[in-house]
């Protein structure tokens, strides 16, 4: 048995079973995987998220996007953020006559910077290696101290020092008896996902503290700005959110089209699917469930011709921005700012052709580059699994 697993047995009092090691991301597949959060409170369309209350149908941004390109105006987005993680089943370990999975994760959060309209470079990268064990692995009854000490002792193993590998944290997931449909694997993966979210927040905070984000230099984040309750911490308070996310826009490539309903409580999914190329919907407003008082302006934008895609929502992005100022929370986001953001997003479309990525229709080129940059920093699956 590998020395790492033997170490975990000895220091936690468990018994390992030499189970099959594999990467969840390459073996398990979820039929529905949204970039946005599925538990958003649904608001009706009369909760307008923008100042133009007369906008009831879709609106074209084609001319504005062309004018920005023609006038050689500096693009609005200068920084691009993407968070990613890979999770692995390492083994099964027994405590108190029950078996639990040992989950490992590679986490990467990267930021790329636009140097000129057509030139990008990596700006910052945060990486972590983590393990997730059940809470009952703590044999001392002092979770924070126990798992911190366990991580420190793990990193002192000669096998890790030889390869210059360092595990930043050992996380703990709930060991409560499972309900129908639950898996301990999912609990462990959720802990690693939350750790990735914390790294994303930390990187945004660094950009703000270094005064990199301004009204002329926006950050475009891949995925939703709505963090789930599990990812919200005491430090993540209303005032902090408002000060950090004033110049941040979130874009989801895949989303739940049933989140918003019109005044008649009917889904607007068909309206989103029928968006013409270069058009956006009116903006809608909702309040985040995880942090009370945080309101969002959300709209949908088609960046690809529907005739060139294979499903109704391909080529449509969900765009969101936090309403920071008190005036924004009362009246909604300025419609001119929504148009400016949307036109700039149209100009960021991925120029690559079909086939390179099955999400090509929803890709924004700088975000795609950032995603590839982050994923290129992972240890290979074979190398990582062989550490155990």
PDB file of C-alpha atoms in Angstrom, residues 170-318:
ATOM      1  CA  UNK A 170      -7.324  18.455   4.468  1.00  0.00           C
ATOM      2  CA  UNK A 171     -11.040  19.206   4.427  1.00  0.00           C
ATOM      3  CA  UNK A 172     -13.746  17.335   6.311  1.00  0.00           C
ATOM      4  CA  UNK A 173     -17.208  16.448   5.019  1.00  0.00           C
ATOM      5  CA  UNK A 174     -20.293  15.385   6.977  1.00  0.00           C
ATOM      6  CA  UNK A 175     -20.377  11.736   8.025  1.00  0.00           C
ATOM      7  CA  UNK A 176     -24.091  11.758   8.888  1.00  0.00           C
ATOM      8  CA  UNK A 177     -26.057   8.776   7.620  1.00  0.00           C
ATOM      9  CA  UNK A 178     -27.000   9.255   3.989  1.00  0.00           C
ATOM     10  CA  UNK A 179     -30.519  10.024   2.843  1.00  0.00           C
ATOM     11  CA  UNK A 180     -31.952   8.437  -0.274  1.00  0.00           C
ATOM     12  CA  UNK A 181     -30.040   9.564  -3.366  1.00  0.00           C
ATOM     13  CA  UNK A 182     -27.110  11.025  -1.406  1.00  0.00           C
ATOM     14  CA  UNK A 183     -23.483   9.961  -1.743  1.00  0.00           C
ATOM     15  CA  UNK A 184     -20.526  10.718   0.489  1.00  0.00           C
ATOM     16  CA  UNK A 185     -18.547  11.334  -2.710  1.00  0.00           C
ATOM     17  CA  UNK A 186     -20.774  14.314  -3.489  1.00  0.00           C
ATOM     18  CA  UNK A 187     -20.285  15.714   0.007  1.00  0.00           C
ATOM     19  CA  UNK A 188     -16.527  15.571  -0.402  1.00  0.00           C
ATOM     20  CA  UNK A 189     -16.629  17.120  -3.879  1.00  0.00           C
ATOM     21  CA  UNK A 190     -18.859  19.931  -2.558  1.00  0.00           C
ATOM     22  CA  UNK A 191     -16.217  20.777   0.055  1.00  0.00           C
ATOM     23  CA  UNK A 192     -13.556  21.006  -2.655  1.00  0.00           C
ATOM     24  CA  UNK A 193     -15.880  23.122  -4.822  1.00  0.00           C
ATOM     25  CA  UNK A 194     -16.376  25.541  -1.926  1.00  0.00           C
ATOM     26  CA  UNK A 195     -12.625  25.809  -1.510  1.00  0.00           C
ATOM     27  CA  UNK A 196     -12.352  26.797  -5.181  1.00  0.00           C
ATOM     28  CA  UNK A 197     -15.013  29.484  -4.644  1.00  0.00           C
ATOM     29  CA  UNK A 198     -13.029  30.916  -1.741  1.00  0.00           C
ATOM     30  CA  UNK A 199      -9.970  31.151  -3.998  1.00  0.00           C
ATOM     31  CA  UNK A 200     -12.048  32.995  -6.594  1.00  0.00           C
ATOM     32  CA  UNK A 201     -13.195  35.513  -3.987  1.00  0.00           C
ATOM     33  CA  UNK A 202      -9.637  35.964  -2.771  1.00  0.00           C
ATOM     34  CA  UNK A 203      -8.363  36.712  -6.260  1.00  0.00           C
ATOM     35  CA  UNK A 204     -11.124  39.286  -6.863  1.00  0.00           C
ATOM     36  CA  UNK A 205     -10.252  40.885  -3.521  1.00  0.00           C
ATOM     37  CA  UNK A 206      -6.589  41.105  -4.559  1.00  0.00           C
ATOM     38  CA  UNK A 207      -7.475  42.810  -7.858  1.00  0.00           C
ATOM     39  CA  UNK A 208      -9.580  45.377  -5.990  1.00  0.00           C
ATOM     40  CA  UNK A 209      -6.934  46.021  -3.340  1.00  0.00           C
ATOM     41  CA  UNK A 210      -4.320  46.524  -6.058  1.00  0.00           C
ATOM     42  CA  UNK A 211      -6.693  48.986  -7.772  1.00  0.00           C
ATOM     43  CA  UNK A 212      -6.717  47.011 -11.001  1.00  0.00           C
ATOM     44  CA  UNK A 213     -10.495  47.227 -11.504  1.00  0.00           C
ATOM     45  CA  UNK A 214     -12.003  50.539 -12.629  1.00  0.00           C
ATOM     46  CA  UNK A 215     -15.027  51.697 -14.610  1.00  0.00           C
ATOM     47  CA  UNK A 216     -12.808  51.413 -17.714  1.00  0.00           C
ATOM     48  CA  UNK A 217     -11.138  48.113 -16.748  1.00  0.00           C
ATOM     49  CA  UNK A 218     -13.779  45.512 -15.916  1.00  0.00           C
ATOM     50  CA  UNK A 219     -13.260  41.921 -14.793  1.00  0.00           C
ATOM     51  CA  UNK A 220     -15.170  39.208 -16.645  1.00  0.00           C
ATOM     52  CA  UNK A 221     -15.754  36.127 -14.490  1.00  0.00           C
ATOM     53  CA  UNK A 222     -16.632  32.767 -15.996  1.00  0.00           C
ATOM     54  CA  UNK A 223     -19.778  31.544 -14.242  1.00  0.00           C
ATOM     55  CA  UNK A 224     -22.289  33.048 -11.881  1.00  0.00           C
ATOM     56  CA  UNK A 225     -21.597  35.710  -9.255  1.00  0.00           C
ATOM     57  CA  UNK A 226     -24.279  34.088  -7.087  1.00  0.00           C
ATOM     58  CA  UNK A 227     -22.483  31.985  -4.491  1.00  0.00           C
ATOM     59  CA  UNK A 228     -24.428  29.267  -2.700  1.00  0.00           C
ATOM     60  CA  UNK A 229     -24.929  29.296   1.062  1.00  0.00           C
ATOM     61  CA  UNK A 230     -22.306  26.608   1.443  1.00  0.00           C
ATOM     62  CA  UNK A 231     -19.761  28.901  -0.170  1.00  0.00           C
ATOM     63  CA  UNK A 232     -20.711  31.985   1.857  1.00  0.00           C
ATOM     64  CA  UNK A 233     -18.536  32.788   4.871  1.00  0.00           C
ATOM     65  CA  UNK A 234     -18.855  35.357   7.639  1.00  0.00           C
ATOM     66  CA  UNK A 235     -16.191  37.466   5.934  1.00  0.00           C
ATOM     67  CA  UNK A 236     -18.278  37.542   2.761  1.00  0.00           C
ATOM     68  CA  UNK A 237     -20.576  40.324   3.933  1.00  0.00           C
ATOM     69  CA  UNK A 238     -22.775  42.757   2.084  1.00  0.00           C
ATOM     70  CA  UNK A 239     -20.361  45.686   2.283  1.00  0.00           C
ATOM     71  CA  UNK A 240     -17.491  43.513   1.084  1.00  0.00           C
ATOM     72  CA  UNK A 241     -19.479  42.237  -1.877  1.00  0.00           C
ATOM     73  CA  UNK A 242     -20.442  45.733  -2.935  1.00  0.00           C
ATOM     74  CA  UNK A 243     -16.915  47.089  -2.694  1.00  0.00           C
ATOM     75  CA  UNK A 244     -15.346  44.140  -4.534  1.00  0.00           C
ATOM     76  CA  UNK A 245     -17.841  43.532  -7.328  1.00  0.00           C
ATOM     77  CA  UNK A 246     -18.597  47.013  -8.619  1.00  0.00           C
ATOM     78  CA  UNK A 247     -16.638  46.359 -11.835  1.00  0.00           C
ATOM     79  CA  UNK A 248     -17.220  42.612 -12.184  1.00  0.00           C
ATOM     80  CA  UNK A 249     -19.529  40.872 -14.667  1.00  0.00           C
ATOM     81  CA  UNK A 250     -20.421  37.172 -14.485  1.00  0.00           C
ATOM     82  CA  UNK A 251     -21.215  35.159 -17.615  1.00  0.00           C
ATOM     83  CA  UNK A 252     -22.705  31.652 -17.580  1.00  0.00           C
ATOM     84  CA  UNK A 253     -22.296  29.480 -20.673  1.00  0.00           C
ATOM     85  CA  UNK A 254     -24.977  27.037 -19.488  1.00  0.00           C
ATOM     86  CA  UNK A 255     -27.925  28.052 -17.353  1.00  0.00           C
ATOM     87  CA  UNK A 256     -31.349  27.018 -16.126  1.00  0.00           C
ATOM     88  CA  UNK A 257     -33.795  28.784 -18.503  1.00  0.00           C
ATOM     89  CA  UNK A 258     -36.671  28.323 -16.045  1.00  0.00           C
ATOM     90  CA  UNK A 259     -35.307  30.731 -13.420  1.00  0.00           C
ATOM     91  CA  UNK A 260     -37.386  33.713 -14.520  1.00  0.00           C
ATOM     92  CA  UNK A 261     -41.092  34.047 -15.299  1.00  0.00           C
ATOM     93  CA  UNK A 262     -43.173  36.810 -16.839  1.00  0.00           C
ATOM     94  CA  UNK A 263     -46.047  38.735 -15.238  1.00  0.00           C
ATOM     95  CA  UNK A 264     -48.389  35.852 -15.996  1.00  0.00           C
ATOM     96  CA  UNK A 265     -46.044  33.479 -14.120  1.00  0.00           C
ATOM     97  CA  UNK A 266     -45.141  31.798 -17.420  1.00  0.00           C
ATOM     98  CA  UNK A 267     -41.624  30.692 -18.246  1.00  0.00           C
ATOM     99  CA  UNK A 268     -39.562  32.965 -20.493  1.00  0.00           C
ATOM    100  CA  UNK A 269     -37.502  29.998 -21.716  1.00  0.00           C
ATOM    101  CA  UNK A 270     -38.968  30.180 -25.235  1.00  0.00           C
ATOM    102  CA  UNK A 271     -38.317  33.919 -25.354  1.00  0.00           C
ATOM    103  CA  UNK A 272     -34.667  33.237 -24.541  1.00  0.00           C
ATOM    104  CA  UNK A 273     -34.419  30.459 -27.127  1.00  0.00           C
ATOM    105  CA  UNK A 274     -35.993  32.686 -29.816  1.00  0.00           C
ATOM    106  CA  UNK A 275     -33.567  35.573 -29.292  1.00  0.00           C
ATOM    107  CA  UNK A 276     -32.196  36.768 -32.668  1.00  0.00           C
ATOM    108  CA  UNK A 277     -28.449  37.080 -33.118  1.00  0.00           C
ATOM    109  CA  UNK A 278     -26.934  40.129 -31.310  1.00  0.00           C
ATOM    110  CA  UNK A 279     -30.115  40.690 -29.264  1.00  0.00           C
ATOM    111  CA  UNK A 280     -30.518  40.780 -25.495  1.00  0.00           C
ATOM    112  CA  UNK A 281     -33.549  40.367 -23.273  1.00  0.00           C
ATOM    113  CA  UNK A 282     -34.689  43.045 -20.818  1.00  0.00           C
ATOM    114  CA  UNK A 283     -32.803  42.813 -17.539  1.00  0.00           C
ATOM    115  CA  UNK A 284     -34.461  41.171 -14.533  1.00  0.00           C
ATOM    116  CA  UNK A 285     -33.723  41.767 -10.872  1.00  0.00           C
ATOM    117  CA  UNK A 286     -33.474  39.276  -8.051  1.00  0.00           C
ATOM    118  CA  UNK A 287     -32.037  39.094  -4.555  1.00  0.00           C
ATOM    119  CA  UNK A 288     -29.456  36.478  -3.684  1.00  0.00           C
ATOM    120  CA  UNK A 289     -30.596  33.809  -1.265  1.00  0.00           C
ATOM    121  CA  UNK A 290     -27.159  33.271   0.285  1.00  0.00           C
ATOM    122  CA  UNK A 291     -26.368  36.843   1.369  1.00  0.00           C
ATOM    123  CA  UNK A 292     -29.354  38.979   2.321  1.00  0.00           C
ATOM    124  CA  UNK A 293     -29.473  42.386   0.671  1.00  0.00           C
ATOM    125  CA  UNK A 294     -27.444  41.516  -2.436  1.00  0.00           C
ATOM    126  CA  UNK A 295     -29.422  42.222  -5.597  1.00  0.00           C
ATOM    127  CA  UNK A 296     -28.539  41.239  -9.151  1.00  0.00           C
ATOM    128  CA  UNK A 297     -29.387  42.486 -12.608  1.00  0.00           C
ATOM    129  CA  UNK A 298     -29.592  39.549 -15.045  1.00  0.00           C
ATOM    130  CA  UNK A 299     -30.174  39.384 -18.786  1.00  0.00           C
ATOM    131  CA  UNK A 300     -29.644  36.956 -21.672  1.00  0.00           C
ATOM    132  CA  UNK A 301     -27.622  37.674 -24.827  1.00  0.00           C
ATOM    133  CA  UNK A 302     -27.390  35.688 -28.059  1.00  0.00           C
ATOM    134  CA  UNK A 303     -23.882  35.666 -29.507  1.00  0.00           C
ATOM    135  CA  UNK A 304     -24.344  32.934 -32.165  1.00  0.00           C
ATOM    136  CA  UNK A 305     -26.877  32.446 -34.917  1.00  0.00           C
ATOM    137  CA  UNK A 306     -29.395  29.812 -33.838  1.00  0.00           C
ATOM    138  CA  UNK A 307     -29.278  28.246 -37.303  1.00  0.00           C
ATOM    139  CA  UNK A 308     -25.624  27.331 -36.687  1.00  0.00           C
ATOM    140  CA  UNK A 309     -26.210  25.594 -33.338  1.00  0.00           C
ATOM    141  CA  UNK A 310     -27.723  22.225 -32.454  1.00  0.00           C
ATOM    142  CA  UNK A 311     -29.876  23.159 -29.444  1.00  0.00           C
ATOM    143  CA  UNK A 312     -32.105  26.156 -28.562  1.00  0.00           C
ATOM    144  CA  UNK A 313     -29.884  27.652 -25.840  1.00  0.00           C
ATOM    145  CA  UNK A 314     -26.535  27.181 -27.541  1.00  0.00           C
ATOM    146  CA  UNK A 315     -25.125  30.571 -28.432  1.00  0.00           C
ATOM    147  CA  UNK A 316     -26.966  32.300 -25.554  1.00  0.00           C
ATOM    148  CA  UNK A 317     -25.183  33.686 -22.479  1.00  0.00           C
ATOM    149  CA  UNK A 318     -26.645  34.524 -19.103  1.00  0.00           C
TER     150      UNK A 318
END
